[in-house]
PDB file of C-alpha atoms in Angstrom:
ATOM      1  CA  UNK A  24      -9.588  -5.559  13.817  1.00  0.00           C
ATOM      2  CA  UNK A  25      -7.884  -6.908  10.783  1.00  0.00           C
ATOM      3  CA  UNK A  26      -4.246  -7.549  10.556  1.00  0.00           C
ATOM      4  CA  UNK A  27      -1.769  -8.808   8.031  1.00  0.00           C
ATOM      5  CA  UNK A  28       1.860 -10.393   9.342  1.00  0.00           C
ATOM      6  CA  UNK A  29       5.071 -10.689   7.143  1.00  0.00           C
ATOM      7  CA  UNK A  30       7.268 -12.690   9.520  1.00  0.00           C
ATOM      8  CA  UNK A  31      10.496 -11.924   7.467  1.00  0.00           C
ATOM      9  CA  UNK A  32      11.837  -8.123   7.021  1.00  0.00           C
ATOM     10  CA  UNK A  33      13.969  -9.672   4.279  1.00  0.00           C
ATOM     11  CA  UNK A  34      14.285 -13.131   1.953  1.00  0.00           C
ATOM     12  CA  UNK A  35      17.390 -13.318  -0.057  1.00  0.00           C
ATOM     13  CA  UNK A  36      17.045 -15.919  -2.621  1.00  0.00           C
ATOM     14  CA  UNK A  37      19.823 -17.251  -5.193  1.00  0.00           C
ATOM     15  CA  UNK A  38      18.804 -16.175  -8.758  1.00  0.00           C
ATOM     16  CA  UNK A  39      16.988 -19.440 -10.885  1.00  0.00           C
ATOM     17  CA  UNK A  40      15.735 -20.761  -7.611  1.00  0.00           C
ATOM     18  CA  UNK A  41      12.215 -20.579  -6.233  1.00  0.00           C
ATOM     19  CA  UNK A  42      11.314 -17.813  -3.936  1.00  0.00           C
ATOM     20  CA  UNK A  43       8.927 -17.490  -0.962  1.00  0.00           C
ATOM     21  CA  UNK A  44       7.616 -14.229   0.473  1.00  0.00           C
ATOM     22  CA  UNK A  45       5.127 -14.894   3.799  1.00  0.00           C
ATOM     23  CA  UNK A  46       2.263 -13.773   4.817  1.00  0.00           C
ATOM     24  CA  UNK A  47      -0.120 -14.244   7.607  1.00  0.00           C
ATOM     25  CA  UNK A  48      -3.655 -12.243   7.976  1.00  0.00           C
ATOM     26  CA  UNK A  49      -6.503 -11.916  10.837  1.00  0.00           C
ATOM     27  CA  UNK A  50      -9.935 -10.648   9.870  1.00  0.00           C
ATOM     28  CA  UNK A  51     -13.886 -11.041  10.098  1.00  0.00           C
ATOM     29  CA  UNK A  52     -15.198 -12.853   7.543  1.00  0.00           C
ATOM     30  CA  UNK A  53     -14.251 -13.564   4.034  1.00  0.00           C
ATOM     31  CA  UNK A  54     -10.805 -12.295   3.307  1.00  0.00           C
ATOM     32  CA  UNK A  55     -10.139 -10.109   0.050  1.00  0.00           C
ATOM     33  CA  UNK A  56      -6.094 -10.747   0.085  1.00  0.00           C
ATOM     34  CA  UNK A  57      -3.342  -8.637  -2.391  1.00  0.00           C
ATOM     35  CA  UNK A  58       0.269  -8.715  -3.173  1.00  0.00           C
ATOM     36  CA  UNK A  59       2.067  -5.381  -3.846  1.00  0.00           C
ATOM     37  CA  UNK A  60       5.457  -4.529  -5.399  1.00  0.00           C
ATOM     38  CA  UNK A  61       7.575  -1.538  -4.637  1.00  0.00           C
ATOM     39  CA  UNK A  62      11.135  -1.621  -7.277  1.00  0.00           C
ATOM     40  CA  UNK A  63      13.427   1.081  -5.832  1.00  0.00           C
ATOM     41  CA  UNK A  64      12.534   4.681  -5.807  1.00  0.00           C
ATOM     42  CA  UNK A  65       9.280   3.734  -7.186  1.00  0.00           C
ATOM     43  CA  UNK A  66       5.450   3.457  -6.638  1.00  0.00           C
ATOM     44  CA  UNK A  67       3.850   0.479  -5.376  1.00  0.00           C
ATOM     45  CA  UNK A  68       2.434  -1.578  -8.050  1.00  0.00           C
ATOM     46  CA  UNK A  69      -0.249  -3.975  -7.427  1.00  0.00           C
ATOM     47  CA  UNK A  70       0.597  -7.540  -8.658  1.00  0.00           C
ATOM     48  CA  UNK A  71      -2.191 -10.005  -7.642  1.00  0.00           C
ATOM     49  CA  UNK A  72      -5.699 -10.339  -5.557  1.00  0.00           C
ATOM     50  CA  UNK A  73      -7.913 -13.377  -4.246  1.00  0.00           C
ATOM     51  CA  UNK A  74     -11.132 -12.543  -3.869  1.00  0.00           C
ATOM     52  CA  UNK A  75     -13.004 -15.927  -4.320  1.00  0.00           C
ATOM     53  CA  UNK A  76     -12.188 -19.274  -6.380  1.00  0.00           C
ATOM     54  CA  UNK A  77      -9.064 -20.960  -6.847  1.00  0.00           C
ATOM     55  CA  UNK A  78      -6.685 -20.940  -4.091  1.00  0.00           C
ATOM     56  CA  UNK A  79      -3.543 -20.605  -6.521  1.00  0.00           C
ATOM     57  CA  UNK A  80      -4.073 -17.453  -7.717  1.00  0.00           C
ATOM     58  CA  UNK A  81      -1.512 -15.843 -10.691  1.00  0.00           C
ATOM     59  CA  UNK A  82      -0.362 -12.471 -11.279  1.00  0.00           C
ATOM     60  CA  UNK A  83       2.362  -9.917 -13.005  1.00  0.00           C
ATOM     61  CA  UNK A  84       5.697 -11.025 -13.368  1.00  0.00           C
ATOM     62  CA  UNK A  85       5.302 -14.756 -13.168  1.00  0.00           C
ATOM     63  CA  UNK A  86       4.573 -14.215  -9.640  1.00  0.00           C
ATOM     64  CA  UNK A  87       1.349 -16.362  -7.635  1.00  0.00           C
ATOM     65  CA  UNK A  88       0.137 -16.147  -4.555  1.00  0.00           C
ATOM     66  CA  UNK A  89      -1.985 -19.464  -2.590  1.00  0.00           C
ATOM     67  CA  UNK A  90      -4.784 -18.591  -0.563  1.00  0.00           C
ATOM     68  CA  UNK A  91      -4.477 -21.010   2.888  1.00  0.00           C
ATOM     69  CA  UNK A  92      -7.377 -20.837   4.993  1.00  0.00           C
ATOM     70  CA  UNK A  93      -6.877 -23.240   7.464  1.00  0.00           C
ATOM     71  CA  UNK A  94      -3.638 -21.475   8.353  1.00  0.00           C
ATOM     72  CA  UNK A  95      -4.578 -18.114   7.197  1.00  0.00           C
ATOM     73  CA  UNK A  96      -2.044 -17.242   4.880  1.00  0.00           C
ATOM     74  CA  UNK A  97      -1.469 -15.820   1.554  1.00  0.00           C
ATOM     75  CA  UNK A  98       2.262 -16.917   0.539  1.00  0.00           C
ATOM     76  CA  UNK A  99       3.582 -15.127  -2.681  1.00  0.00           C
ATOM     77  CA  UNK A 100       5.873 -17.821  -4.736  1.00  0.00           C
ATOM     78  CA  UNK A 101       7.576 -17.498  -7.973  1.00  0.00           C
ATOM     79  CA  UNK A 102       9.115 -20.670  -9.382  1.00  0.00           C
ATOM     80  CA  UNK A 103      12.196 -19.143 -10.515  1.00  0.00           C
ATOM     81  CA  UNK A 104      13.860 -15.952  -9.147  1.00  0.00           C
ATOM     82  CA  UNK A 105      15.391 -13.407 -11.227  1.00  0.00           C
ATOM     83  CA  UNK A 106      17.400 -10.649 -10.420  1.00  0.00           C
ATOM     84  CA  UNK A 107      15.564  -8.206 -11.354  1.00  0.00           C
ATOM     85  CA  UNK A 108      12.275  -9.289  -8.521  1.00  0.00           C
ATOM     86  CA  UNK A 109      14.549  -7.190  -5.953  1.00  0.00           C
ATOM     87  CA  UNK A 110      12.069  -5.384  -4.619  1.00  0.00           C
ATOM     88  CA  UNK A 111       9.885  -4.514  -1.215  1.00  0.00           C
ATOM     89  CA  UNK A 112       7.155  -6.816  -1.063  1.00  0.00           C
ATOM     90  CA  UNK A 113       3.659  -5.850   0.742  1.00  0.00           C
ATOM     91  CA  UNK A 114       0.859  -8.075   1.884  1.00  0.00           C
ATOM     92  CA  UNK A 115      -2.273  -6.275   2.290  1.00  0.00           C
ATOM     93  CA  UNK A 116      -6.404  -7.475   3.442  1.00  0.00           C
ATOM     94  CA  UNK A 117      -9.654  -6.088   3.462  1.00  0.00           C
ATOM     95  CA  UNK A 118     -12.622  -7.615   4.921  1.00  0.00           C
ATOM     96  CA  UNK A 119     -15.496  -7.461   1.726  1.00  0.00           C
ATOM     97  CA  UNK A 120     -15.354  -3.604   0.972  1.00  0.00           C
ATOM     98  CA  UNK A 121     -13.594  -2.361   3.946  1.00  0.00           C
ATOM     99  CA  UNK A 122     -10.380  -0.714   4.341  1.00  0.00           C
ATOM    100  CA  UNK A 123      -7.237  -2.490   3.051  1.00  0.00           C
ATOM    101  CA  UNK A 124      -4.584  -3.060   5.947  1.00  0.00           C
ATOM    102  CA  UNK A 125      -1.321  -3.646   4.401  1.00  0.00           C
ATOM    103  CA  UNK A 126       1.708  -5.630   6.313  1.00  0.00           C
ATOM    104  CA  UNK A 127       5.085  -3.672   7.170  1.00  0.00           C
ATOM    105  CA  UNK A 128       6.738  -5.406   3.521  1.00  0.00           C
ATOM    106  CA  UNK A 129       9.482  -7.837   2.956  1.00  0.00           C
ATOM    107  CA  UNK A 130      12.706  -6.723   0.877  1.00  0.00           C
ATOM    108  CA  UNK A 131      13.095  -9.375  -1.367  1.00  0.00           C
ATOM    109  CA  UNK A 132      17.006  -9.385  -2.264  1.00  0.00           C
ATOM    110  CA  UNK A 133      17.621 -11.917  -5.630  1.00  0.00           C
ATOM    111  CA  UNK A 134      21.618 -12.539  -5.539  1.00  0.00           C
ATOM    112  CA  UNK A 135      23.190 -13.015  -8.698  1.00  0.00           C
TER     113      UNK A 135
ATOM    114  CA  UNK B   2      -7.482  10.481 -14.919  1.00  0.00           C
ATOM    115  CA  UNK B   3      -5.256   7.701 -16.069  1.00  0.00           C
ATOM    116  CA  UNK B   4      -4.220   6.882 -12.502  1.00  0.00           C
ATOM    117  CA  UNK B   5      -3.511   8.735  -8.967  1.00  0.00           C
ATOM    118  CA  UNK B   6      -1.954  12.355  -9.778  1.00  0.00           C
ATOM    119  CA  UNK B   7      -0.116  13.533  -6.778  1.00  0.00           C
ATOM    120  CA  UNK B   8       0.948  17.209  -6.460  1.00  0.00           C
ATOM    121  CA  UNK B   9       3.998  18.358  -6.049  1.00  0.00           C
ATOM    122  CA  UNK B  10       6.628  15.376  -6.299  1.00  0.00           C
ATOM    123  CA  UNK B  11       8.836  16.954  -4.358  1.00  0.00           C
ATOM    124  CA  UNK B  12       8.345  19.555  -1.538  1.00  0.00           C
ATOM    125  CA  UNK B  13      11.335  21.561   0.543  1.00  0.00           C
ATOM    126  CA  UNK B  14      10.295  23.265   3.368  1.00  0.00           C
ATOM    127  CA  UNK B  15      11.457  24.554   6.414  1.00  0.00           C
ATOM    128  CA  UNK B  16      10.630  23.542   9.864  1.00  0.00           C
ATOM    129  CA  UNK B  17       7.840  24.973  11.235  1.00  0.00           C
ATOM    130  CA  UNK B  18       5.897  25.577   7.628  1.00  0.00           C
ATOM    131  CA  UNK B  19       2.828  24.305   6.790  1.00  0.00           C
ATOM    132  CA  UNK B  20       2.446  21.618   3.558  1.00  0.00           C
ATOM    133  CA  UNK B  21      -0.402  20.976   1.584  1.00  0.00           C
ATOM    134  CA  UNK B  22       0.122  17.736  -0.346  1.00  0.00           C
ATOM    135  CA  UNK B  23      -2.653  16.951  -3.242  1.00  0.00           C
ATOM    136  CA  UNK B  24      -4.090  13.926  -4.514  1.00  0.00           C
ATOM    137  CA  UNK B  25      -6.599  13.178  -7.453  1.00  0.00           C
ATOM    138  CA  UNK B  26      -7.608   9.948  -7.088  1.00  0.00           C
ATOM    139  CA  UNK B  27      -8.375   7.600 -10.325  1.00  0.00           C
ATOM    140  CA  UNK B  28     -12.479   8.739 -11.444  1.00  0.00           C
ATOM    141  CA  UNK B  29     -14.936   6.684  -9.915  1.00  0.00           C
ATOM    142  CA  UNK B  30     -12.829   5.354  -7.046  1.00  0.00           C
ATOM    143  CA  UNK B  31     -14.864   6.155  -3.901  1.00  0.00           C
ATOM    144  CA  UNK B  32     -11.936   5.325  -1.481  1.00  0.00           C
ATOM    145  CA  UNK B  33      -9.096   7.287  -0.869  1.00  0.00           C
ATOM    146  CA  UNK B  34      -6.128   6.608   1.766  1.00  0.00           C
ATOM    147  CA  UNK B  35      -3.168   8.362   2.394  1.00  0.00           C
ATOM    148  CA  UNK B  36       0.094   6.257   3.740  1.00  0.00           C
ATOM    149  CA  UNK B  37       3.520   7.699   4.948  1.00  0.00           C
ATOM    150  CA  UNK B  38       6.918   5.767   3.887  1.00  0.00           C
ATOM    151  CA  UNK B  39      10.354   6.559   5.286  1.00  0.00           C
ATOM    152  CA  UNK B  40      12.926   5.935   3.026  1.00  0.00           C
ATOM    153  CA  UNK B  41      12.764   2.002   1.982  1.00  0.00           C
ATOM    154  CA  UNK B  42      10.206   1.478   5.128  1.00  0.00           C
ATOM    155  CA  UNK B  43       6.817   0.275   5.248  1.00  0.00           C
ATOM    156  CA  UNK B  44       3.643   1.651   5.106  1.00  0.00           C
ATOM    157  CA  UNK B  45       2.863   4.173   7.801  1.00  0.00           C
ATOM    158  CA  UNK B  46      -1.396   4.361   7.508  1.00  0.00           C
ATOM    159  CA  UNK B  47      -2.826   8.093   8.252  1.00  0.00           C
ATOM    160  CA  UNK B  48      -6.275   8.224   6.879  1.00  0.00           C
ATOM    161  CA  UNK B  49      -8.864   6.284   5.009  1.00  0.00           C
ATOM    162  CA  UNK B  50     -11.902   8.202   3.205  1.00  0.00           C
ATOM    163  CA  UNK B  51     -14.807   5.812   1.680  1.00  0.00           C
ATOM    164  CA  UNK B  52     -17.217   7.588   0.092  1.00  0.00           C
ATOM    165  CA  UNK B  53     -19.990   9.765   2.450  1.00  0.00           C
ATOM    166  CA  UNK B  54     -18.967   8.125   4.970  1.00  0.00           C
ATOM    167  CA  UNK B  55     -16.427   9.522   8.628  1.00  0.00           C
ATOM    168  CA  UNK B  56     -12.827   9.291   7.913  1.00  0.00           C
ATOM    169  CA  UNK B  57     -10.731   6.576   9.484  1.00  0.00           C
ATOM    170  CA  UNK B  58      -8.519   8.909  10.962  1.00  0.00           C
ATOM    171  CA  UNK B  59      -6.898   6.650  13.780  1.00  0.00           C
ATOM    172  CA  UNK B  60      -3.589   6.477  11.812  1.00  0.00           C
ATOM    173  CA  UNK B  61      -2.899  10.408  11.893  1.00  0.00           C
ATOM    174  CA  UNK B  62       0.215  10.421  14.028  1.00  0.00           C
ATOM    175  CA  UNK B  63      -0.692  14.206  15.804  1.00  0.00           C
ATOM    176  CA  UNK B  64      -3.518  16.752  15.624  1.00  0.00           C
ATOM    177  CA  UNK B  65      -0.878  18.584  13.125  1.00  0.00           C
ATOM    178  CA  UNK B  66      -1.795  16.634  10.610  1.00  0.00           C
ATOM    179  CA  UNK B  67      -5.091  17.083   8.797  1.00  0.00           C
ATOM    180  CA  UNK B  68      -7.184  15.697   5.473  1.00  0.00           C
ATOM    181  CA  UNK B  69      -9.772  16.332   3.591  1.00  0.00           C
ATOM    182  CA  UNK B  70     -11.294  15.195   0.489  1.00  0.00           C
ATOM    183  CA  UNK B  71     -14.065  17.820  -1.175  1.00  0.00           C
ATOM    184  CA  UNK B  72     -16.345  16.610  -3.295  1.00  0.00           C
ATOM    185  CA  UNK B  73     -15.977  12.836  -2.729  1.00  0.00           C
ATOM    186  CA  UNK B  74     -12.614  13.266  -5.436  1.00  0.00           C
ATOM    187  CA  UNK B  75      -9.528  15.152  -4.550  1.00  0.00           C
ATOM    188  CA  UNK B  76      -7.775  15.086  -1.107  1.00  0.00           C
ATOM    189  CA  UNK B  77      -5.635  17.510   0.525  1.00  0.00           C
ATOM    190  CA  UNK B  78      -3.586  16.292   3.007  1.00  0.00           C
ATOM    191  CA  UNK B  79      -2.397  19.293   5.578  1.00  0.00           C
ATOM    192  CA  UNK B  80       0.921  19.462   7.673  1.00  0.00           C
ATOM    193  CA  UNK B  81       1.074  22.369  10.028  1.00  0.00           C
ATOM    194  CA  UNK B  82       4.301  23.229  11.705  1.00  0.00           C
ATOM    195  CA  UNK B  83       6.250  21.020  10.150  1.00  0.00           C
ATOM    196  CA  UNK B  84       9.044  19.073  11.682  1.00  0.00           C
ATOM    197  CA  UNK B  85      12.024  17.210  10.769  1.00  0.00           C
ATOM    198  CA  UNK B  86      10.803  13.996  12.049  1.00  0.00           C
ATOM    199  CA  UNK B  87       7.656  14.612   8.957  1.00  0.00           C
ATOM    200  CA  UNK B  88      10.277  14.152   6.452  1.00  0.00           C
ATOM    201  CA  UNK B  89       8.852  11.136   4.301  1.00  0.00           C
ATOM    202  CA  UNK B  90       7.454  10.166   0.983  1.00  0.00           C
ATOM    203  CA  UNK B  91       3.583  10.956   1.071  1.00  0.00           C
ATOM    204  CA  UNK B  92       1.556   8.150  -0.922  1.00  0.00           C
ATOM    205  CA  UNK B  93      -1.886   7.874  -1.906  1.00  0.00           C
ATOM    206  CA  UNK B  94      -4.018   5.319  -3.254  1.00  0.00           C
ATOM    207  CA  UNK B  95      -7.619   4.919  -4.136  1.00  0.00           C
ATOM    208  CA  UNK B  96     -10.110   2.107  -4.757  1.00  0.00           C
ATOM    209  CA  UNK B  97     -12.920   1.662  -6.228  1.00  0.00           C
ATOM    210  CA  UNK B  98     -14.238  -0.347  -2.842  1.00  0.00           C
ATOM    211  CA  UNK B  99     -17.314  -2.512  -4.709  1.00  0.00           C
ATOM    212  CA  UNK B 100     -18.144  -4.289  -7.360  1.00  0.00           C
ATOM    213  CA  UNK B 101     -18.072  -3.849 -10.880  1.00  0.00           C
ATOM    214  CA  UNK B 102     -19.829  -5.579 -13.877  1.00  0.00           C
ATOM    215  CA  UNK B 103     -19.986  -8.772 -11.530  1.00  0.00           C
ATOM    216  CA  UNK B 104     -16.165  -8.286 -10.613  1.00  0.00           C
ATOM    217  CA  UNK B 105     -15.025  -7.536  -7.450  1.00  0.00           C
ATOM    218  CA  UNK B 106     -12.158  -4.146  -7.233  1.00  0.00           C
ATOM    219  CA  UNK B 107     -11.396  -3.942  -3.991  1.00  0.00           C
ATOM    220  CA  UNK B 108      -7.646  -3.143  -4.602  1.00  0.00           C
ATOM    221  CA  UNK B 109      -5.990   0.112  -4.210  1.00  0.00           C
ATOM    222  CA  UNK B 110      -3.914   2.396  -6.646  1.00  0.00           C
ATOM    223  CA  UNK B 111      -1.156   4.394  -5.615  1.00  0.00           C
ATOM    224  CA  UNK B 112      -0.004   7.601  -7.071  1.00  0.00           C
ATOM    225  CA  UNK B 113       4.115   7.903  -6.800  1.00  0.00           C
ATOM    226  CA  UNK B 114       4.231   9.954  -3.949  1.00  0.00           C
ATOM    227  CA  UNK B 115       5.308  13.302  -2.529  1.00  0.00           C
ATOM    228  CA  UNK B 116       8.711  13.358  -1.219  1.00  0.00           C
ATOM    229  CA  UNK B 117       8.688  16.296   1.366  1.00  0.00           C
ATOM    230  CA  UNK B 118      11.762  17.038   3.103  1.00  0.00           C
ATOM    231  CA  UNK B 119      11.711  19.596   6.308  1.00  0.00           C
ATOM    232  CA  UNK B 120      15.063  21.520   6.670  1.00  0.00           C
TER     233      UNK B 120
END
């Protein structure tokens, strides 16, 4: 069965400097890999896939993401952190056209 | 449509109602799943519908909860007897689940949600 980890139920990050949101995934074959945002009292908002290709892999926002096979990971990164990133983060895989498993989310908290 | 329509926003009911929440998934997507959320939790999973074939139902959390989707587009998802502890925001997302013009869309959509609360 697949599975997606995010290790940290919260990151809290000084705004200007460089953020880090984790996340680990299990599953057969080829992983399809996504990054999801979810601003307060909103909908969650898809920011950025890897499917194939590069492992660095840019999205919404300024946000990327880099695909790790080795260690099976899909890290979301954003050079410079503003305020306004506070948000719940999810993680989320499929295996080719399967169902997409998301993680349980990371609140990202950007402190002024 | 545009994107995922879900119907109502907002639902009030007392304990021990039934619920029908709706969901009109983005045309063409053939995969539909519904999620839970408590307030600022993660994703609960209920069900997953891709195209003809069984729903993934392994995330419904009792046999009072129910979903169907007619026509391979809109979804009803059922509460019967409702019960405080159902009180959540709703979501549902769909996918398109293949590929496209040589492009892969494998991610999913998500409408904003019915917020039901059980009094």
């Amino acid at each position: 069965a697949q599975s997606v980890a995010q290790p940290e139920d919260q990151v809290n990050v000084a705004e200007g400097n460089p953020l880090t949101v984790k996340c680990t995934y299990s599953v057969s074959g080829n992983p399809y890999l996504f990054w999801y945002v979810q601003y307060p009292n909103r909908g969650l908002q898809f920011l950025l896939k890897y499917i194939t290709g590069d492992n660095l892999v840019k999205g919404s926002y300024g946000f990327e993401a880099e695909f790790n096979k080795s260690q099976t990971s899909f890290h979301l990164k954003k050079p410079s952190a503003l305020v306004s990133d506070s948000a719940l983060y999810f993680c989320a895989v499929s295996g080719g056209y399967q169902k997409v498993t998301f993680g349980t989310g990371t609140k990202l908290q950007v402190i002024p | 449509g545009a994107g995922v329509s879900q119907s109502p926003s907002n639902k009030v009911t007392e304990k021990g109602k039934d619920v029908e929440l709706r969901c009109d998934p983005i045309s063409g997507h053939t995969a539909l799943y519904w999620y839970r959320q408590s307030l600022g939790q993660g994703l609960e999973f209920l069900i997953y519908f891709q195209g003809n074939s069984a729903p993934d139902k392994s995330g419904l959390p009792s046999d009072r909860f129910s979903a169907e989707r007619t026509g391979g587009s809109v979804s009803t998802l059922t509460i019967q007897r409702t019960q405080q502890e159902d009180s959540a925001v709703y979501l549902c997302a769909s996918s398109l689940a293949g590929r496209t013009g040589g492009k892969v869309n494998t991610e999913a959509f998500f409408g904003q949600g019915t917020r039901l609360t059980v009094v």
